[in-house]
Amino acid sequence: MDTEKSFKAQLKELRTGILEMQDYLKNERISTLIIVTGFDGAGKGHIIHKFNEWLDPRTVSTTAFWHQSEEERERPYFWKFWNYLPSKGRTALFFGSWYADLIAQKLCDGLPAETVENRIEKIRFFERMLAADGVLILKFWLHLSREEQLSKRSELEKNPQFHWKMQSVDWSQEGHYDRFWETSKLVIEKTDQACSRWIQVPAFDPDQRDFLVAKAFVHNVQHFNTELHKLRKSPAPPLPMIQMNSGAVSANPIPIPTPSLAELSPLAMDKMEYSTLLPDLQDQLFELAWKFFEQKRSVFLIFEGWDAAGKGGCIRRVVESIDARLFDVIPISAPSKQELSHHYLWRFWKSIPRAGRMAIYDRSWYGRVLVERVEGFASAHEWQRAYNEIIDFENQLIRPGHLVLKFWLEISPETQLKRFEKRQVIPFKRFKLGPEDWRNRSKWSTYQVAASEMIEKTHTHLCPWHVVQADNKRATRIEVLKTIVQSMSQAASHGKVNSSGRSA
Amino acid sequence: MDTEKSFKAQLKELRTGILEMQDYLKNERISTLIIVTGFDGAGKGHIIHKFNEWLDPRTVSTTAFWHQSEEERERPYFWKFWNYLPSKGRTALFFGSWYADLIAQKLCDGLPAETVENRIEKIRFFERMLAADGVLILKFWLHLSREEQLSKRSELEKNPQFHWKMQSVDWSQEGHYDRFWETSKLVIEKTDQACSRWIQVPAFDPDQRDFLVAKAFVHNVQHFNTELHKLRKSPAPPLPMIQMNSGAVSANPIPIPTPSLAELSPLAMDKMEYSTLLPDLQDQLFELAWKFFEQKRSVFLIFEGWDAAGKGGCIRRVVESIDARLFDVIPISAPSKQELSHHYLWRFWKSIPRAGRMAIYDRSWYGRVLVERVEGFASAHEWQRAYNEIIDFENQLIRPGHLVLKFWLEISPETQLKRFEKRQVIPFKRFKLGPEDWRNRSKWSTYQVAASEMIEKTHTHLCPWHVVQADNKRATRIEVLKTIVQSMSQAASHGKVNSSGRSA
């Protein structure tokens, strides 16, 4: 009885400290992600309740990930989590997470060890990416011994609410505890990284458990603060760079020669040839878009290139071939305030369409390593990190069976100048030209370095760059449409998408 | 041939005008909603493409509403549309809309005339609400005569793409044209309002059609501008007040006496009684929350009342009874910049959970007629309009079988002062008190007038106010829990929700 009182009393004393930590996180605009997981019967839901009690609820959101919706199944696995990531200064409580999913699938569906390893690598990468972006990740594992769980079980079985709370648990199965803990232990060990440590809490005594969780929260925020200050004083990067494990993401450039911007020769095409080829390609694209829709496979078309390289013209030739219900054009300009308070990939995750649609990006996530690099909106550490993050993102889009095609439209500075001047003259094209375009033009060589490095670093087997010499508009459009039609035809013959949206 | 050229040429001349109109809308921060509907074969998709070509795509979004997702079915019918409404200065193109849905359902499911009338009233109300908020609504009906549709049909049947484009149309059915037009005509006539006029366009000749649509766009934006200027000069309200049609929304206060804040007598409860009643009510609530989840029925709990009236304490007693997977606490504070660029109800529509969850609002949409009224953030016309808009919103939440319970916690100024002083002393409660609270306190009588009027105007049969005298915290919590448990038990016995989320 004495200890019980003492934990309760200690917890009461901590309450102010918890709020001070939350204030600190709010003021420093640090996002906090709290994951609560552990044994059934250990009080996961209870801890979620407690955090809601301890913290000022105005900057806290709680999300329970369980019954997966159709919308979620139609997107890459991590989509549902991205949707609920905390913005700067806010705290997200995740009840159920990539851990609960992985452990349940390993136990129920018997995922092979290799798949588990792969999933673990992806989790490690995901958490490192968030941490590198400044997110404080706190992962709580609520622990029970075999005897403790048995005792919780008989306690809970007396409770008439038992059948609701424990519906998912097959307590009766012989060896359930051991199998669950064996899998969980492996996952915990392999996902315990410097940037996202596990906090294991003995959970048998509720008062002790609550106190320990609260203490760990305060302690970890303080520790985070100390580390942050150290890092800010030192010239080192704010967080360790992501080191790619070869198993996780194929970050290595593909062994075929990377397309070089310097060696392109201009294409040519006369009006006659163009007007014969165009309608034929557009008809094929129309049919393919419907086929992909039927197969529930999405297509992501990414258009990058110089101002006035003809991205808009290509996009229009694509969309006018496709049924208006099947595509979404996503023009990317400067991020909004809300987007800036998230990881830069957040807005792109939000833009992922339901399965079977075509998403057409007029500029894209590559802005991170182009305009944001050149204009200094992203630090060197940030844009250098982005290459692997982008490769990982694209792989996640591709894995469920979708198609990602990325185009770089290359023009000469002379062509750009000619087109700028033309835009100034044609009234309904004038809106396309602003002072920013002239400013960017003056930094041609800096952008050229960035573009070449981008293509070199993100030209992968799964998702190669299609570099098109775009000085001739007609030839460019035909080339782009041809590439899309060929890639889609090829992919269409590979059959249906894995509708679970979950990758091996 | 002469006319054809002439339409094309005229359209070309219009291009600059279209962009100028878009610029005007952008600069004036006017939201524009363009609905494209009409006969199959009339080129609806084509017009969507054209708008994307004419307009600067950076402020335009296109949404095709067709295959309804599970997430959409689990929310009130208008939820999917709210999600895609344009923010200030942006344009949204809707392909498929409440019109396409209604006409299709009338023709395929044979909705009775009364239901159609009801739906039409709801559409009228919805559009008036948007218009009153400053949204420019352009509704295009692309028209074909019977002979023209026949001719389009034989033209399209020659096209190999025909089976994709026309999959929904049963051309062969005898009298299809007449039935379709009869229903559509009725809907068009009844939804042609001053604030959202229909633009009927002969659609047989593609060039003429495109030109007429473009011209109507330019003309209507100009007209909108003229009206706006007139209204700004005159002392009249910016848009006609919404006059409720009795059939649409039960706007009349219910004939039972409205609870009066003045006549409440304080409740009392000793600790002993409280600690006997509380756990029992919480157990019942736990069970009921699961039952509602199983029945896919949601519960919306709205807590309003004075600062320090004990909203947070009530909410905590509610949520600690419920499985953490089943609820969402939504604390409402000042709207974000993004939220401000939408109708004030937009953020509440976004917060609607999937069916079967409990959404608990710590303050709510009633802020419009409380803080926004008192502090002058909403004009008199705006907050006066809000009563009916809120009643309509709540009715939409309730109609699919969900439950909305709203509580007003009433305390005396003396109780508030005592609680404020206590908050200053207890360290972990200090965050609950800011200078704003003292400021609000000084406006007690103004808030009192607003609160009384709010209760009087929004106390409806479907959704009455529960006014609780809250000077005694224990008694208040018990009273609130009792009301929730009783209402949920009563509702639970009424059976399952209409899973279509669509009301009669």
Short mmCIF file of N, CA, C and O in Angstrom, two decimals, chain A residues 139-195:
data_model
loop_
_atom_site.label_atom_id
_atom_site.label_comp_id
_atom_site.label_asym_id
_atom_site.label_seq_id
_atom_site.Cartn_x
_atom_site.Cartn_y
_atom_site.Cartn_z
N LYS A 139 8.66 5.57 -28.12
CA LYS A 139 7.96 4.29 -28.34
C LYS A 139 7.87 3.55 -27.02
O LYS A 139 8.91 3.16 -26.45
N PHE A 140 6.68 3.38 -26.52
CA PHE A 140 6.48 2.69 -25.24
C PHE A 140 6.08 1.24 -25.46
O PHE A 140 5.13 0.96 -26.19
N TRP A 141 6.81 0.35 -24.83
CA TRP A 141 6.42 -1.06 -24.81
C TRP A 141 5.96 -1.39 -23.39
O TRP A 141 6.75 -1.33 -22.44
N LEU A 142 4.69 -1.73 -23.24
CA LEU A 142 4.16 -2.08 -21.91
C LEU A 142 4.32 -3.57 -21.71
O LEU A 142 3.70 -4.38 -22.42
N HIS A 143 5.13 -3.91 -20.72
CA HIS A 143 5.54 -5.30 -20.59
C HIS A 143 4.83 -6.04 -19.46
O HIS A 143 4.57 -5.49 -18.40
N LEU A 144 4.55 -7.32 -19.71
CA LEU A 144 4.05 -8.24 -18.68
C LEU A 144 4.84 -9.53 -18.80
O LEU A 144 5.19 -9.96 -19.90
N SER A 145 5.11 -10.17 -17.67
CA SER A 145 5.69 -11.52 -17.72
C SER A 145 4.55 -12.50 -17.99
O SER A 145 3.37 -12.14 -17.94
N ARG A 146 4.91 -13.76 -18.25
CA ARG A 146 3.87 -14.75 -18.53
C ARG A 146 2.89 -14.84 -17.37
O ARG A 146 1.67 -14.85 -17.56
N GLU A 147 3.44 -14.90 -16.18
CA GLU A 147 2.59 -15.03 -14.98
C GLU A 147 1.71 -13.79 -14.81
O GLU A 147 0.55 -13.88 -14.44
N GLU A 148 2.33 -12.65 -15.08
CA GLU A 148 1.57 -11.42 -14.91
C GLU A 148 0.40 -11.35 -15.90
O GLU A 148 -0.69 -10.93 -15.57
N GLN A 149 0.67 -11.80 -17.14
CA GLN A 149 -0.42 -11.75 -18.11
C GLN A 149 -1.54 -12.72 -17.72
O GLN A 149 -2.72 -12.39 -17.85
N LEU A 150 -1.14 -13.90 -17.22
CA LEU A 150 -2.13 -14.86 -16.75
C LEU A 150 -2.99 -14.25 -15.66
O LEU A 150 -4.23 -14.39 -15.66
N SER A 151 -2.33 -13.57 -14.75
CA SER A 151 -3.06 -12.98 -13.63
C SER A 151 -3.99 -11.87 -14.13
O SER A 151 -5.14 -11.77 -13.69
N LYS A 152 -3.49 -11.04 -15.07
CA LYS A 152 -4.33 -9.99 -15.65
C LYS A 152 -5.55 -10.63 -16.33
O LYS A 152 -6.66 -10.10 -16.30
N ARG A 153 -5.27 -11.78 -16.94
CA ARG A 153 -6.33 -12.44 -17.69
C ARG A 153 -7.46 -12.88 -16.76
O ARG A 153 -8.63 -12.61 -17.02
N SER A 154 -7.09 -13.53 -15.66
CA SER A 154 -8.17 -14.01 -14.79
C SER A 154 -8.89 -12.83 -14.14
O SER A 154 -10.10 -12.87 -13.91
N GLU A 155 -8.14 -11.75 -13.93
CA GLU A 155 -8.76 -10.54 -13.40
C GLU A 155 -9.77 -9.98 -14.41
O GLU A 155 -10.90 -9.63 -14.07
N LEU A 156 -9.33 -9.94 -15.65
CA LEU A 156 -10.17 -9.33 -16.70
C LEU A 156 -11.38 -10.21 -17.03
O LEU A 156 -12.43 -9.72 -17.40
N GLU A 157 -11.17 -11.51 -16.92
CA GLU A 157 -12.28 -12.41 -17.29
C GLU A 157 -13.45 -12.27 -16.33
O GLU A 157 -14.59 -12.59 -16.68
N LYS A 158 -13.15 -11.80 -15.13
CA LYS A 158 -14.23 -11.58 -14.16
C LYS A 158 -15.07 -10.36 -14.56
O LYS A 158 -16.22 -10.23 -14.17
N ASN A 159 -14.44 -9.50 -15.33
CA ASN A 159 -15.08 -8.24 -15.69
C ASN A 159 -16.06 -8.45 -16.84
O ASN A 159 -15.71 -9.07 -17.85
N PRO A 160 -17.29 -7.97 -16.70
CA PRO A 160 -18.25 -8.17 -17.80
C PRO A 160 -17.83 -7.47 -19.09
O PRO A 160 -18.31 -7.80 -20.17
N GLN A 161 -16.93 -6.53 -18.98
CA GLN A 161 -16.48 -5.80 -20.17
C GLN A 161 -15.40 -6.58 -20.94
O GLN A 161 -14.95 -6.15 -21.99
N PHE A 162 -15.01 -7.70 -20.36
CA PHE A 162 -13.88 -8.45 -20.91
C PHE A 162 -14.00 -8.77 -22.39
O PHE A 162 -13.07 -8.58 -23.17
N HIS A 163 -15.19 -9.22 -22.80
CA HIS A 163 -15.33 -9.68 -24.19
C HIS A 163 -15.13 -8.54 -25.18
O HIS A 163 -14.80 -8.75 -26.32
N TRP A 164 -15.35 -7.30 -24.75
CA TRP A 164 -15.10 -6.18 -25.65
C TRP A 164 -13.61 -5.88 -25.73
O TRP A 164 -13.04 -5.76 -26.79
N LYS A 165 -13.04 -5.75 -24.55
CA LYS A 165 -11.65 -5.29 -24.49
C LYS A 165 -10.69 -6.27 -25.13
O LYS A 165 -9.69 -5.88 -25.72
N MET A 166 -10.98 -7.54 -24.98
CA MET A 166 -9.98 -8.53 -25.34
C MET A 166 -10.37 -9.32 -26.57
O MET A 166 -9.90 -10.41 -26.78
N GLN A 167 -11.23 -8.73 -27.39
CA GLN A 167 -11.77 -9.54 -28.47
C GLN A 167 -10.71 -10.12 -29.40
O GLN A 167 -10.89 -11.14 -30.00
N SER A 168 -9.58 -9.42 -29.47
CA SER A 168 -8.58 -9.85 -30.44
C SER A 168 -7.65 -10.93 -29.90
O SER A 168 -6.88 -11.52 -30.63
N VAL A 169 -7.71 -11.19 -28.60
CA VAL A 169 -6.68 -12.04 -28.00
C VAL A 169 -7.15 -13.48 -27.87
O VAL A 169 -8.23 -13.75 -27.34
N ASP A 170 -6.35 -14.37 -28.35
CA ASP A 170 -6.64 -15.78 -28.17
C ASP A 170 -5.80 -16.31 -27.02
O ASP A 170 -4.77 -16.95 -27.20
N TRP A 171 -6.26 -15.99 -25.83
CA TRP A 171 -5.47 -16.34 -24.63
C TRP A 171 -5.30 -17.85 -24.51
O TRP A 171 -4.31 -18.33 -23.98
N SER A 172 -6.35 -18.53 -24.93
CA SER A 172 -6.42 -19.95 -24.61
C SER A 172 -5.34 -20.74 -25.36
O SER A 172 -4.96 -21.83 -24.94
N GLN A 173 -4.85 -20.17 -26.45
CA GLN A 173 -3.90 -20.93 -27.26
C GLN A 173 -2.63 -21.23 -26.49
O GLN A 173 -2.03 -20.34 -25.88
N GLU A 174 -2.21 -22.48 -26.55
CA GLU A 174 -0.98 -22.93 -25.88
C GLU A 174 0.21 -22.16 -26.47
O GLU A 174 0.35 -22.05 -27.68
N GLY A 175 1.02 -21.64 -25.61
CA GLY A 175 2.25 -20.99 -26.08
C GLY A 175 2.05 -19.62 -26.69
O GLY A 175 2.96 -19.06 -27.30
N HIS A 176 0.85 -19.07 -26.53
CA HIS A 176 0.58 -17.76 -27.13
C HIS A 176 1.58 -16.70 -26.62
O HIS A 176 2.15 -15.95 -27.40
N TYR A 177 1.74 -16.68 -25.30
CA TYR A 177 2.63 -15.67 -24.72
C TYR A 177 4.03 -15.74 -25.33
O TYR A 177 4.60 -14.74 -25.73
N ASP A 178 4.56 -16.95 -25.39
CA ASP A 178 5.95 -17.11 -25.87
C ASP A 178 6.11 -16.66 -27.31
O ASP A 178 7.05 -15.97 -27.66
N ARG A 179 5.17 -17.09 -28.14
CA ARG A 179 5.27 -16.70 -29.55
C ARG A 179 5.16 -15.18 -29.72
O ARG A 179 5.89 -14.57 -30.49
N PHE A 180 4.23 -14.60 -28.98
CA PHE A 180 4.03 -13.15 -29.07
C PHE A 180 5.30 -12.43 -28.63
O PHE A 180 5.77 -11.49 -29.29
N TRP A 181 5.85 -12.86 -27.53
CA TRP A 181 7.02 -12.15 -26.99
C TRP A 181 8.26 -12.38 -27.85
O TRP A 181 9.07 -11.48 -28.05
N GLU A 182 8.39 -13.58 -28.39
CA GLU A 182 9.54 -13.90 -29.25
C GLU A 182 9.56 -12.95 -30.46
O GLU A 182 10.57 -12.31 -30.77
N THR A 183 8.42 -12.82 -31.12
CA THR A 183 8.32 -11.92 -32.28
C THR A 183 8.53 -10.47 -31.86
O THR A 183 9.30 -9.73 -32.48
N SER A 184 7.86 -10.10 -30.78
CA SER A 184 7.94 -8.70 -30.34
C SER A 184 9.38 -8.35 -29.97
O SER A 184 9.88 -7.27 -30.30
N LYS A 185 10.05 -9.26 -29.28
CA LYS A 185 11.41 -9.00 -28.83
C LYS A 185 12.32 -8.74 -30.03
O LYS A 185 13.12 -7.80 -30.04
N LEU A 186 12.17 -9.59 -31.02
CA LEU A 186 12.96 -9.41 -32.25
C LEU A 186 12.70 -8.02 -32.86
O LEU A 186 13.64 -7.29 -33.19
N VAL A 187 11.44 -7.67 -32.97
CA VAL A 187 11.08 -6.38 -33.57
C VAL A 187 11.64 -5.24 -32.73
O VAL A 187 12.20 -4.27 -33.26
N ILE A 188 11.49 -5.34 -31.43
CA ILE A 188 11.98 -4.28 -30.55
C ILE A 188 13.49 -4.11 -30.69
O ILE A 188 14.01 -3.00 -30.84
N GLU A 189 14.21 -5.23 -30.64
CA GLU A 189 15.67 -5.16 -30.72
C GLU A 189 16.12 -4.51 -32.02
O GLU A 189 17.03 -3.69 -32.05
N LYS A 190 15.47 -4.91 -33.09
CA LYS A 190 15.93 -4.43 -34.40
C LYS A 190 15.48 -3.01 -34.71
O LYS A 190 15.97 -2.41 -35.65
N THR A 191 14.52 -2.51 -33.98
CA THR A 191 14.03 -1.16 -34.28
C THR A 191 14.42 -0.17 -33.19
O THR A 191 13.88 0.93 -33.13
N ASP A 192 15.33 -0.59 -32.33
CA ASP A 192 15.81 0.30 -31.29
C ASP A 192 17.00 1.08 -31.84
O ASP A 192 18.12 0.58 -31.87
N GLN A 193 16.75 2.29 -32.31
CA GLN A 193 17.82 3.08 -32.91
C GLN A 193 18.07 4.32 -32.07
O GLN A 193 17.20 4.76 -31.33
N ALA A 194 19.21 4.91 -32.27
CA ALA A 194 19.55 6.11 -31.50
C ALA A 194 18.47 7.18 -31.64
O ALA A 194 18.15 7.89 -30.69
N CYS A 195 17.89 7.28 -32.83
CA CYS A 195 16.91 8.35 -33.06
C CYS A 195 15.51 7.97 -32.62
O CYS A 195 14.62 8.83 -32.58
#
